Amino acid sequence: VSDSGASGLAQGVLEGDRRALARAITLVESTRPDHRRDAGALLDTLLSHTGNAMRIGVSGAPGAGKSTFIEAFGLHLVETKERRVAVLAVDPSSARGGGSILGDKTRMAALARDDRAFIRPSPSGGTLGGVARGTSDAMLVCEAAGFDTVIVETVGVGQSETAVDEMVDTFVLLVAPGAGDAIQGIKRGVTETADVVAVTKADGELHGSAQQAASEYADALRFLRRKYAAWAPMVLVTSALTGDGIDDVWDAVVRHHEVLASEGVLAARRREHAVHSFWARVREQLLSRLQDDVDAREQLGALEREVAAGQVSPTTAALQVTELA
Amino acid sequence: VSDSGASGLAQGVLEGDRRALARAITLVESTRPDHRRDAGALLDTLLSHTGNAMRIGVSGAPGAGKSTFIEAFGLHLVETKERRVAVLAVDPSSARGGGSILGDKTRMAALARDDRAFIRPSPSGGTLGGVARGTSDAMLVCEAAGFDTVIVETVGVGQSETAVDEMVDTFVLLVAPGAGDAIQGIKRGVTETADVVAVTKADGELHGSAQQAASEYADALRFLRRKYAAWAPMVLVTSALTGDGIDDVWDAVVRHHEVLASEGVLAARRREHAVHSFWARVREQLLSRLQDDVDAREQLGALEREVAAGQVSPTTAALQVTELA
């Protein structure tokens, strides 16, 4: 886009135009050098209109019921809380270049149709770091477009959870109750990342085991290292089918946000994330400039293979790269 | 050191000369460009003599009894298992440039006097990333000097634990029992990083509460997300005073090592760590070359402050840096 195109795009985003919003997110997710420059100019224009949303991460292992929960949660917020909800995704499987489990446009159909909500399929391709960077910028774009609630969704895998946790204020972990023995059914338990744990599917046959799982998780969390001195993670029982507990999750998120804000932790977290992102982007750009050179890129690849094979130490290999630059 | 100095140093390390070992570690920890080059040459020479040690991380909150445990554990290994034990430290408080709680040379006096052991005070200054890089290289130097057990110690804080976890094979988390109510006394619980949890101080008045804490941690761990499908974290009760449980920790470490090796996880972990280190070092070096320029360094500092103040987005600021380079 030209300069006038970029400022037109910013104008469209600020007016809440959905096509402009979608185009702006595509722009900030792009890795093309000319797109990066336009994205920088766009974000510069939008910056003063960002920072006012509740930033919520939602994670859970496959089968925890993420899409179902987010749709019920999002609809509840737009229908009864007058919130405007954007849903973004960080999906490491799409980062690996394969098909994206989160990109399915048929997911969350009712929420997607609601004009108080905006659902963005996950970006495809790129590294996890690159995908997370794009999502972090897409969050700013959504805030500038007037969304006061941004949900960043990820699958329950270590590194992508950490990346999402760093960019949001509150992290909600979804866990499904086990059919029969709760513990046997729970392949992936809680982590210290969770601010709120929501046991899903607490309806019908699973109602009892969901209650049981919640009580066991609450017990276990007392022995888990605390993320904040001022906040003990809460465990709630929810059903997207009956709507039970959905409002409790929102209340917990709001309370968590208030506690963090009153302790000054919220502003500090956001500031640290911004500074950390800045340095990560600087390092990434310096490397990508080096990789623009075909010879350098080939030698980097060769050195990586030698390091992986144990033929050279990481330190020795890295020093050889500096000689290339 | 000159070229002949570097090869003389490598020779000294391989012969197990302790002064050469200490000097070699100082060299690999240094950030001076000429030292980095010498360090690269040294590590290149030593590389084929590395990789044969058990790499063990030990962490715990202040008051968990880390020094006392490591001394008892190390003495047990040299006296009854014919192991040669090196102890290194990653200390984020020293990385911040303040006094180092781990650098105290009076710690572990009996182990320090034993010539089958080698204790290295933590490096002072530098970023956590830099300190971790130096420790990772120091580990290779210790292996080349014939130490078959390397213990990397860190205080129980999120980022330094992750850095240590990445460079070791087995992560031992130390937790102290609470006096009276175990839970009240436990300010910092377990994390998913732990492969082995050792409750310390299980002697005298605390014997009962240590047993109780161990049983509660074991319960809680069943609900914590698993680090490996093939390994459920073990909880053990130990006393450095009576020696109870110290051998059990070693047995657990050995078993964990065997399980990881038989599943092919051990080699994959080490390979991934090496590749990850390589790219981290390349990015760090490219940035540090840019910072060699006084003007660029000043502008980076100014941009960081603007990002922290919310005056510019990380993406926009990072793009301005690329124009400097």
XYZ file of C-alpha atoms in Angstrom:
650
model
C 0.000 0.000 0.000
C 1.105 3.555 -0.658
C 1.379 6.199 2.060
C -2.161 7.364 1.374
C -3.229 3.699 1.273
C -1.675 3.131 4.710
C -3.378 6.150 6.255
C -6.644 5.178 4.542
C -6.283 1.727 6.068
C -5.685 3.227 9.520
C -8.775 5.392 9.065
C -10.831 2.344 8.096
C -9.607 0.394 11.144
C -10.409 3.280 13.505
C -13.920 3.509 12.023
C -14.377 -0.201 12.703
C -14.587 -1.169 9.034
C -14.281 -4.967 8.990
C -12.613 -5.241 5.596
C -10.025 -2.660 6.647
C -9.504 -4.591 9.893
C -8.935 -7.856 8.031
C -6.522 -6.191 5.577
C -4.646 -4.476 8.410
C -4.153 -7.780 10.235
C -2.899 -9.414 7.032
C -0.431 -6.538 6.731
C 0.947 -6.783 10.286
C 1.252 -10.569 9.960
C 3.253 -10.337 6.743
C 7.010 -10.907 6.748
C 7.658 -9.112 3.422
C 10.071 -6.192 3.995
C 7.837 -3.610 2.247
C 4.834 -4.897 4.222
C 6.845 -4.634 7.438
C 7.510 -0.951 6.744
C 3.824 -0.282 6.018
C 2.879 -2.241 9.130
C 5.223 -0.074 11.204
C 3.597 3.110 9.868
C 0.106 1.685 10.458
C 0.856 0.653 14.048
C 2.394 4.071 14.690
C -0.892 5.717 13.672
C -3.043 3.283 15.664
C -0.930 3.165 18.851
C -2.743 5.889 20.796
C -6.021 3.980 20.272
C -4.731 0.718 21.758
C -4.304 -0.701 25.255
C -7.907 -0.432 26.437
C -8.989 -4.039 25.941
C -9.109 -6.955 28.314
C -6.511 -9.300 26.851
C -7.444 -12.912 27.567
C -5.529 -16.052 26.615
C -7.458 -19.317 26.286
C -5.642 -22.619 26.052
C -6.413 -26.278 26.372
C -5.374 -29.635 24.979
C -7.168 -30.979 21.896
C -10.517 -32.273 23.120
C -10.811 -29.749 25.956
C -13.563 -27.997 24.020
C -11.832 -24.716 23.160
C -13.978 -23.664 20.176
C -17.206 -24.553 21.953
C -16.171 -22.688 25.088
C -14.959 -19.587 23.233
C -18.140 -19.392 21.176
C -20.368 -19.629 24.290
C -18.122 -17.215 26.212
C -17.938 -14.714 23.336
C -21.711 -14.779 22.704
C -22.341 -14.275 26.415
C -20.080 -11.225 26.436
C -21.587 -9.553 23.364
C -25.187 -10.369 24.339
C -25.210 -9.610 28.057
C -22.087 -7.535 28.814
C -22.060 -5.179 25.846
C -18.514 -6.242 25.037
C -17.044 -6.306 21.561
C -14.999 -9.482 21.186
C -12.123 -10.282 18.835
C -10.726 -13.829 18.676
C -7.196 -14.426 17.408
C -5.189 -17.637 17.349
C -1.593 -18.715 17.866
C -1.321 -22.175 16.421
C 2.067 -23.896 16.384
C 0.822 -26.584 13.981
C 0.082 -23.886 11.411
C 3.457 -22.293 12.215
C 5.017 -25.533 11.040
C 3.378 -24.982 7.681
C 0.874 -27.842 7.847
C -2.878 -27.489 7.913
C -4.257 -25.376 10.710
C -6.691 -26.895 13.167
C -7.670 -23.400 14.227
C -8.115 -21.965 10.738
C -11.350 -23.810 10.082
C -13.844 -21.106 9.175
C -16.810 -23.245 10.114
C -15.784 -23.050 13.765
C -17.735 -20.725 16.046
C -20.279 -20.058 13.307
C -22.766 -18.190 15.517
C -20.088 -15.941 17.018
C -18.568 -15.340 13.577
C -21.946 -14.100 12.262
C -22.359 -11.600 15.115
C -21.225 -8.131 14.092
C -20.105 -7.336 17.649
C -17.494 -10.082 17.277
C -14.585 -10.667 14.933
C -12.893 -14.021 14.420
C -9.573 -14.240 12.683
C -8.308 -17.610 11.439
C -4.753 -18.375 12.555
C -1.934 -17.235 10.284
C -0.285 -20.050 8.349
C 3.428 -20.642 7.984
C 6.335 -18.949 9.718
C 8.010 -19.752 13.011
C 6.196 -19.754 16.346
C 8.028 -16.531 17.196
C 6.876 -14.949 13.946
C 3.280 -16.108 14.401
C 3.258 -14.792 17.991
C 4.694 -11.453 16.860
C 1.986 -11.131 14.198
C -0.741 -12.018 16.706
C 0.583 -9.487 19.205
C 0.354 -6.774 16.538
C -3.058 -8.043 15.355
C -4.245 -7.581 18.953
C -3.263 -3.888 18.790
C -5.128 -3.514 15.487
C -8.287 -5.065 17.001
C -8.067 -2.708 19.982
C -7.788 0.271 17.657
C -10.877 -1.015 15.809
C -12.865 -0.745 19.038
C -12.779 -4.305 20.357
C -12.631 -4.090 24.151
C -12.084 -7.820 24.643
C -9.413 -9.731 22.758
C -9.228 -13.487 23.151
C -6.004 -15.134 22.020
C -6.509 -18.849 21.580
C -3.785 -21.486 21.521
C -3.479 -25.226 21.782
C -2.035 -26.571 24.998
C 1.620 -26.896 24.145
C 4.432 -25.441 26.234
C 6.050 -22.844 24.019
C 2.926 -21.444 22.399
C 1.300 -21.117 25.823
C 4.266 -19.129 27.119
C 4.153 -16.865 24.057
C 0.416 -16.227 24.525
C 0.755 -15.804 28.303
C 3.276 -13.021 27.715
C 0.940 -11.047 25.458
C -2.276 -11.299 27.486
C -3.380 -10.091 30.920
C -5.272 -13.183 32.053
C -4.699 -16.778 31.061
C -7.653 -19.202 31.105
C -6.811 -22.904 30.910
C -9.554 -25.299 29.803
C -9.513 -28.893 31.011
C -12.014 -31.605 30.170
C -13.260 -33.968 32.872
C -12.281 -37.597 32.388
C -15.076 -40.018 31.633
C -15.082 -42.377 34.604
C -11.930 -41.787 36.611
C -11.130 -38.095 36.331
C -7.395 -38.536 36.666
C -7.083 -41.291 34.081
C -8.934 -39.144 31.585
C -6.796 -36.093 32.144
C -3.797 -36.495 29.913
C -2.720 -32.923 30.317
C -3.120 -31.308 33.704
C -2.740 -27.765 34.908
C 0.319 -25.553 34.693
C 1.563 -22.568 36.633
C 0.612 -20.395 33.648
C -3.116 -20.615 34.449
C -4.821 -17.708 36.218
C -8.246 -19.304 35.849
C -8.876 -23.020 35.274
C -12.230 -23.887 33.691
C -13.349 -27.503 33.708
C -15.504 -27.872 30.578
C -18.378 -30.191 29.602
C -19.999 -30.157 33.057
C -23.332 -31.397 31.749
C -25.173 -34.701 31.260
C -23.129 -37.761 32.122
C -19.968 -35.747 32.788
C -21.532 -33.414 35.354
C -20.323 -35.417 38.322
C -16.833 -36.079 37.043
C -16.419 -32.369 36.157
C -17.234 -31.401 39.751
C -14.836 -34.068 40.994
C -12.065 -32.930 38.631
C -12.535 -29.301 39.711
C -12.181 -30.204 43.351
C -9.039 -32.251 42.657
C -7.485 -29.490 40.538
C -8.224 -26.935 43.256
C -6.423 -29.173 45.765
C -3.459 -29.645 43.436
C -3.119 -25.932 42.647
C -2.341 -25.188 46.287
C 0.952 -27.074 45.795
C 1.804 -25.442 42.490
C 4.142 -22.503 42.346
C 2.293 -19.194 42.348
C 2.522 -16.908 39.317
C 1.551 -13.861 41.404
C 1.702 -13.374 45.172
C -1.614 -11.518 44.976
C -3.617 -14.073 42.979
C -4.416 -17.707 43.700
C -5.649 -19.445 40.529
C -9.392 -20.190 40.576
C -11.018 -23.397 39.378
C -14.521 -23.175 37.870
C -16.931 -25.680 36.385
C -18.550 -24.782 33.064
C -20.914 -26.069 30.420
C -21.133 -24.443 27.006
C -24.320 -26.476 26.487
C -26.284 -25.190 29.494
C -24.322 -21.951 29.909
C -23.533 -22.853 33.524
C -20.366 -21.239 34.825
C -19.700 -19.136 31.711
C -20.540 -15.932 33.568
C -18.376 -17.092 36.508
C -15.374 -17.307 34.179
C -15.991 -13.732 33.064
C -16.302 -12.602 36.698
C -13.021 -14.349 37.516
C -11.280 -12.707 34.545
C -12.574 -9.281 35.611
C -11.478 -9.854 39.215
C -8.046 -11.028 38.099
C -7.713 -7.938 35.931
C -8.689 -5.685 38.853
C -6.256 -7.357 41.251
C -3.389 -7.051 38.760
C -4.283 -3.422 38.000
C -4.521 -2.451 41.670
C -1.133 -4.029 42.388
C 0.488 -2.218 39.451
C 1.308 -5.611 37.935
C -0.835 -5.131 34.836
C 0.996 -2.048 33.581
C 4.384 -3.584 34.438
C 3.527 -6.797 32.567
C 2.459 -4.914 29.459
C 5.531 -2.689 29.576
C 7.848 -5.681 29.976
C 6.157 -7.490 27.128
C 6.575 -4.446 24.875
C 10.288 -4.068 25.709
C 10.871 -7.798 25.326
C 9.059 -7.753 21.949
C 11.175 -4.825 20.810
C 14.465 -6.616 21.445
C 13.161 -9.891 20.004
C 12.149 -8.058 16.818
C 15.490 -6.283 16.558
C 17.362 -9.606 16.835
C 15.002 -11.267 14.373
C 15.409 -8.453 11.830
C 19.188 -8.448 12.055
C 19.182 -12.192 11.417
C 16.707 -11.924 8.587
C 18.838 -9.216 6.919
C 21.790 -11.581 7.066
C 19.638 -14.341 5.570
C 18.683 -12.099 2.658
C 22.127 -12.985 1.323
C 21.902 -16.372 -0.413
C 25.465 -17.422 0.472
C 25.035 -16.464 4.117
C 21.743 -18.357 4.295
C 23.351 -21.488 2.876
C 26.235 -21.286 5.319
C 23.859 -20.739 8.246
C 21.973 -23.877 7.228
C 25.211 -25.860 6.909
C 26.402 -24.669 10.339
C 23.050 -25.555 11.907
C 23.372 -29.096 10.555
C 26.941 -29.392 11.916
C 25.756 -28.198 15.344
C 22.874 -30.699 15.299
C 25.309 -33.468 14.385
C 27.613 -32.492 17.256
C 30.486 -31.698 14.865
C 30.888 -28.151 16.134
C 29.887 -26.405 19.360
C 27.151 -23.733 19.169
C 29.638 -21.079 20.277
C 32.232 -21.993 17.645
C 29.587 -22.151 14.914
C 28.061 -18.811 15.899
C 31.477 -17.143 15.726
C 31.858 -18.336 12.144
C 28.562 -16.661 11.295
C 29.744 -13.314 12.592
C 32.570 -13.489 10.106
C 29.950 -13.791 7.334
C 28.054 -10.709 8.394
C 45.871 -15.989 25.008
C 47.793 -16.673 21.835
C 47.165 -19.655 19.555
C 49.760 -21.709 21.402
C 48.247 -20.422 24.657
C 44.805 -21.643 23.577
C 46.052 -25.105 22.652
C 48.091 -25.220 25.855
C 44.950 -24.369 27.780
C 43.006 -27.146 26.006
C 45.811 -29.575 26.855
C 45.677 -28.513 30.503
C 41.902 -28.981 30.630
C 42.097 -32.449 29.059
C 44.756 -33.436 31.616
C 42.410 -32.321 34.391
C 44.622 -29.458 35.539
C 42.433 -27.390 37.880
C 44.072 -24.035 37.172
C 43.658 -24.625 33.430
C 40.028 -25.591 34.045
C 39.356 -22.402 36.017
C 41.048 -20.259 33.364
C 39.159 -22.015 30.550
C 35.811 -21.346 32.253
C 36.719 -17.697 32.734
C 37.508 -17.572 29.016
C 34.218 -19.127 27.837
C 32.256 -16.867 30.187
C 33.892 -13.707 28.873
C 32.032 -11.394 26.507
C 35.153 -9.658 25.146
C 35.356 -10.178 21.354
C 38.968 -11.477 21.410
C 38.066 -13.826 24.297
C 35.024 -15.048 22.328
C 37.296 -16.034 19.433
C 39.714 -17.860 21.741
C 36.758 -19.520 23.468
C 35.476 -20.727 20.090
C 38.863 -22.272 19.275
C 39.105 -23.866 22.721
C 35.620 -25.402 22.533
C 36.376 -26.685 19.044
C 39.381 -28.580 20.421
C 37.487 -29.898 23.447
C 34.245 -30.855 21.693
C 35.055 -34.508 21.003
C 35.745 -34.992 24.729
C 32.331 -33.698 25.852
C 28.823 -35.125 26.183
C 29.601 -38.016 28.514
C 28.423 -36.491 31.791
C 25.136 -36.747 33.625
C 23.847 -33.174 33.450
C 21.736 -32.383 36.498
C 19.921 -29.150 37.311
C 19.173 -28.356 40.947
C 16.791 -25.589 41.887
C 14.838 -24.398 44.882
C 13.603 -21.231 46.511
C 15.851 -19.443 49.021
C 15.641 -21.459 52.238
C 15.065 -24.782 50.485
C 18.571 -25.841 51.490
C 20.288 -25.945 48.094
C 23.906 -25.583 49.243
C 23.459 -28.109 52.039
C 21.781 -30.600 49.714
C 24.320 -30.203 46.909
C 27.238 -30.635 49.295
C 25.758 -33.840 50.791
C 24.760 -35.128 47.342
C 28.150 -34.317 45.801
C 30.123 -35.887 48.660
C 27.949 -39.009 48.430
C 28.675 -39.295 44.706
C 32.455 -38.864 44.976
C 32.777 -41.073 48.076
C 30.489 -43.991 47.220
C 29.798 -43.834 43.461
C 33.254 -42.959 42.122
C 31.779 -39.972 40.333
C 33.678 -36.777 39.630
C 31.372 -33.847 40.316
C 31.463 -30.291 38.970
C 29.067 -27.684 40.362
C 28.212 -24.598 38.286
C 25.664 -21.882 38.997
C 23.221 -19.737 37.036
C 22.262 -16.917 39.325
C 19.931 -14.214 38.029
C 20.731 -11.947 40.981
C 24.368 -11.895 39.930
C 23.233 -11.378 36.310
C 21.627 -8.149 37.492
C 25.074 -7.024 38.598
C 24.413 -7.080 42.332
C 26.077 -9.322 44.871
C 25.804 -13.019 44.178
C 24.183 -15.250 46.747
C 25.746 -18.224 45.018
C 29.248 -16.813 44.722
C 30.061 -17.225 48.379
C 33.228 -19.304 48.482
C 32.600 -20.481 52.009
C 29.636 -22.513 50.767
C 30.076 -26.266 50.398
C 33.480 -26.126 52.055
C 33.914 -29.907 52.399
C 32.960 -30.574 48.786
C 35.163 -27.698 47.584
C 38.197 -29.260 49.343
C 37.648 -32.652 47.693
C 39.824 -33.059 44.619
C 37.219 -35.260 42.926
C 34.917 -32.235 42.914
C 35.096 -28.773 41.388
C 32.941 -25.849 42.467
C 32.703 -22.763 40.352
C 31.228 -19.571 41.810
C 28.540 -18.029 39.631
C 29.672 -15.513 37.017
C 28.857 -11.917 37.863
C 27.255 -9.374 35.559
C 25.741 -9.814 32.143
C 22.208 -10.737 31.141
C 20.540 -13.986 32.177
C 20.946 -15.157 28.580
C 24.654 -14.358 28.674
C 25.164 -16.049 32.041
C 23.284 -19.144 30.830
C 25.351 -19.248 27.632
C 28.558 -19.074 29.654
C 27.375 -21.819 32.009
C 26.404 -24.045 29.101
C 29.938 -23.706 27.678
C 31.491 -24.123 31.143
C 29.631 -27.440 31.365
C 31.364 -28.616 28.173
C 34.745 -27.570 29.589
C 34.077 -29.540 32.806
C 33.121 -32.619 30.787
C 36.346 -32.349 28.784
C 38.249 -32.131 32.088
C 36.855 -35.536 33.065
C 33.906 -34.635 35.275
C 31.203 -37.233 34.662
C 28.562 -35.426 36.730
C 27.786 -31.758 36.234
C 25.362 -30.077 38.616
C 23.966 -26.739 37.467
C 22.455 -24.880 40.380
C 19.944 -22.053 40.170
C 17.563 -20.212 42.457
C 13.903 -20.965 41.983
C 12.826 -18.219 39.645
C 10.954 -18.847 36.391
C 13.330 -17.745 33.670
C 16.568 -19.032 35.160
C 14.907 -22.403 35.809
C 13.838 -22.650 32.182
C 17.352 -21.746 31.020
C 18.891 -24.416 33.270
C 16.235 -27.001 32.387
C 17.147 -26.602 28.712
C 20.830 -27.310 29.295
C 20.548 -30.320 31.634
C 19.172 -33.857 31.302
C 17.429 -34.119 34.664
C 15.942 -31.356 36.771
C 15.799 -31.797 40.565
C 13.576 -29.373 42.470
C 14.206 -28.934 46.198
C 11.339 -27.942 48.485
C 11.485 -27.389 52.226
C 8.729 -28.727 54.476
C 6.696 -26.080 56.270
C 7.027 -25.926 60.029
C 3.565 -26.766 61.326
C 1.127 -26.710 58.417
C 3.051 -27.877 55.382
C 1.028 -25.856 52.921
C 1.291 -22.577 54.804
C 5.043 -22.974 54.936
C 5.405 -23.698 51.246
C 5.575 -20.341 49.547
C 6.832 -21.798 46.307
C 5.410 -25.101 45.190
C 6.315 -27.468 42.408
C 6.436 -26.745 38.690
C 6.130 -28.861 35.585
C 9.891 -28.425 35.085
C 10.724 -30.880 37.878
C 11.727 -34.448 37.003
C 12.538 -35.276 40.621
C 11.185 -33.397 43.646
C 13.230 -33.708 46.838
C 11.710 -32.547 50.103
C 14.663 -31.402 52.217
C 15.286 -31.147 55.967
C 13.462 -34.389 56.810
C 15.101 -34.696 60.217
C 14.396 -33.727 63.827
C 11.247 -31.712 64.322
C 10.590 -31.420 60.594
C 10.629 -35.173 59.921
C 6.865 -35.537 60.116
C 6.002 -32.449 58.118
C 8.511 -33.454 55.405
C 6.751 -36.811 55.003
C 3.397 -35.050 54.927
C 4.613 -32.494 52.371
C 5.998 -35.284 50.154
C 2.698 -37.106 50.167
C 0.797 -33.925 49.310
C 3.222 -33.012 46.510
C 2.927 -36.512 45.079
C -0.858 -36.133 45.027
C -0.640 -32.708 43.421
C 1.817 -33.827 40.731
C -0.770 -36.236 39.315
C -2.779 -33.169 38.236
C 0.172 -31.269 36.827
C 0.914 -31.346 33.144
C 3.505 -33.993 32.256
C 6.856 -32.958 30.828
C 7.407 -36.400 29.279
C 4.885 -39.114 28.474
C 7.395 -41.718 29.668
C 8.295 -40.174 33.031
C 6.101 -39.322 36.005
C 7.974 -36.980 38.385
C 9.074 -38.675 41.622
C 8.865 -37.161 45.083
C 11.510 -38.147 47.637
C 12.217 -37.206 51.235
C 15.797 -36.276 52.124
C 17.977 -35.115 54.966
C 21.451 -33.723 54.354
C 22.029 -34.087 58.102
C 21.342 -37.830 58.383
C 22.005 -38.663 54.731
C 18.560 -40.239 54.423
C 17.192 -40.194 50.881
C 20.348 -38.766 49.288
C 21.090 -42.056 47.541
C 17.429 -42.308 46.484
C 17.773 -38.999 44.641
C 20.800 -40.351 42.779
C 18.898 -43.536 41.906
C 15.991 -41.441 40.609
C 18.341 -39.307 38.511
C 19.971 -42.424 37.045
C 16.581 -43.998 36.276
C 15.329 -40.792 34.671
C 18.477 -40.666 32.546
C 17.973 -44.289 31.465
C 14.308 -43.759 30.586
C 15.105 -40.673 28.512
C 18.001 -42.423 26.795
C 15.959 -45.529 25.962
C 13.158 -43.393 24.498
C 15.632 -41.416 22.359
C 14.555 -38.271 24.203
C 17.966 -37.585 25.730
C 19.811 -37.260 22.428
C 16.956 -35.229 20.905
C 16.911 -32.836 23.875
C 20.657 -32.252 23.682
C 20.527 -31.765 19.919
C 17.642 -29.287 20.206
C 19.440 -27.390 22.948
C 22.579 -27.135 20.795
C 20.647 -25.873 17.747
C 18.640 -23.455 19.874
C 21.862 -22.171 21.473
C 23.434 -21.707 18.066
C 20.627 -19.433 16.803
C 20.429 -17.549 20.114
C 24.162 -16.850 19.909
C 23.963 -15.735 16.288
C 21.159 -13.261 17.133
C 23.038 -12.048 20.219
C 26.243 -11.502 18.253
C 24.529 -9.597 15.466
C 22.953 -7.321 18.072
C 26.196 -6.880 19.958
C 28.008 -5.925 16.730
C 25.393 -3.243 16.156
C 25.867 -2.046 19.746
C 29.604 -1.707 19.180
C 28.680 1.507 17.396
C 28.187 4.229 20.028
C 25.506 6.094 18.064
C 23.546 2.930 17.384
C 23.753 1.925 21.057
C 22.406 5.310 22.146
C 19.536 5.132 19.677
C 18.685 1.580 20.771
C 18.507 2.795 24.368
C 16.316 5.746 23.378
C 13.981 3.489 21.386
C 13.732 1.025 24.278
C 12.650 3.875 26.572
C 10.030 5.041 24.039
C 8.677 1.486 23.777
C 8.524 1.189 27.579
C 6.691 4.511 27.768
C 4.160 3.351 25.170
C 5.148 6.131 22.750
C 5.984 3.739 19.932
C 4.998 0.147 19.168
C 7.722 -2.530 19.376
C 7.326 -3.235 15.659
C 7.666 0.413 14.634
C 10.676 0.897 16.923
C 12.405 -2.256 15.684
C 12.025 -1.098 12.080
C 13.837 2.122 12.936
C 16.733 0.046 14.291
C 17.112 -1.831 11.038
C 17.663 1.494 9.321
C 20.600 2.097 11.694
C 22.284 -1.174 10.884
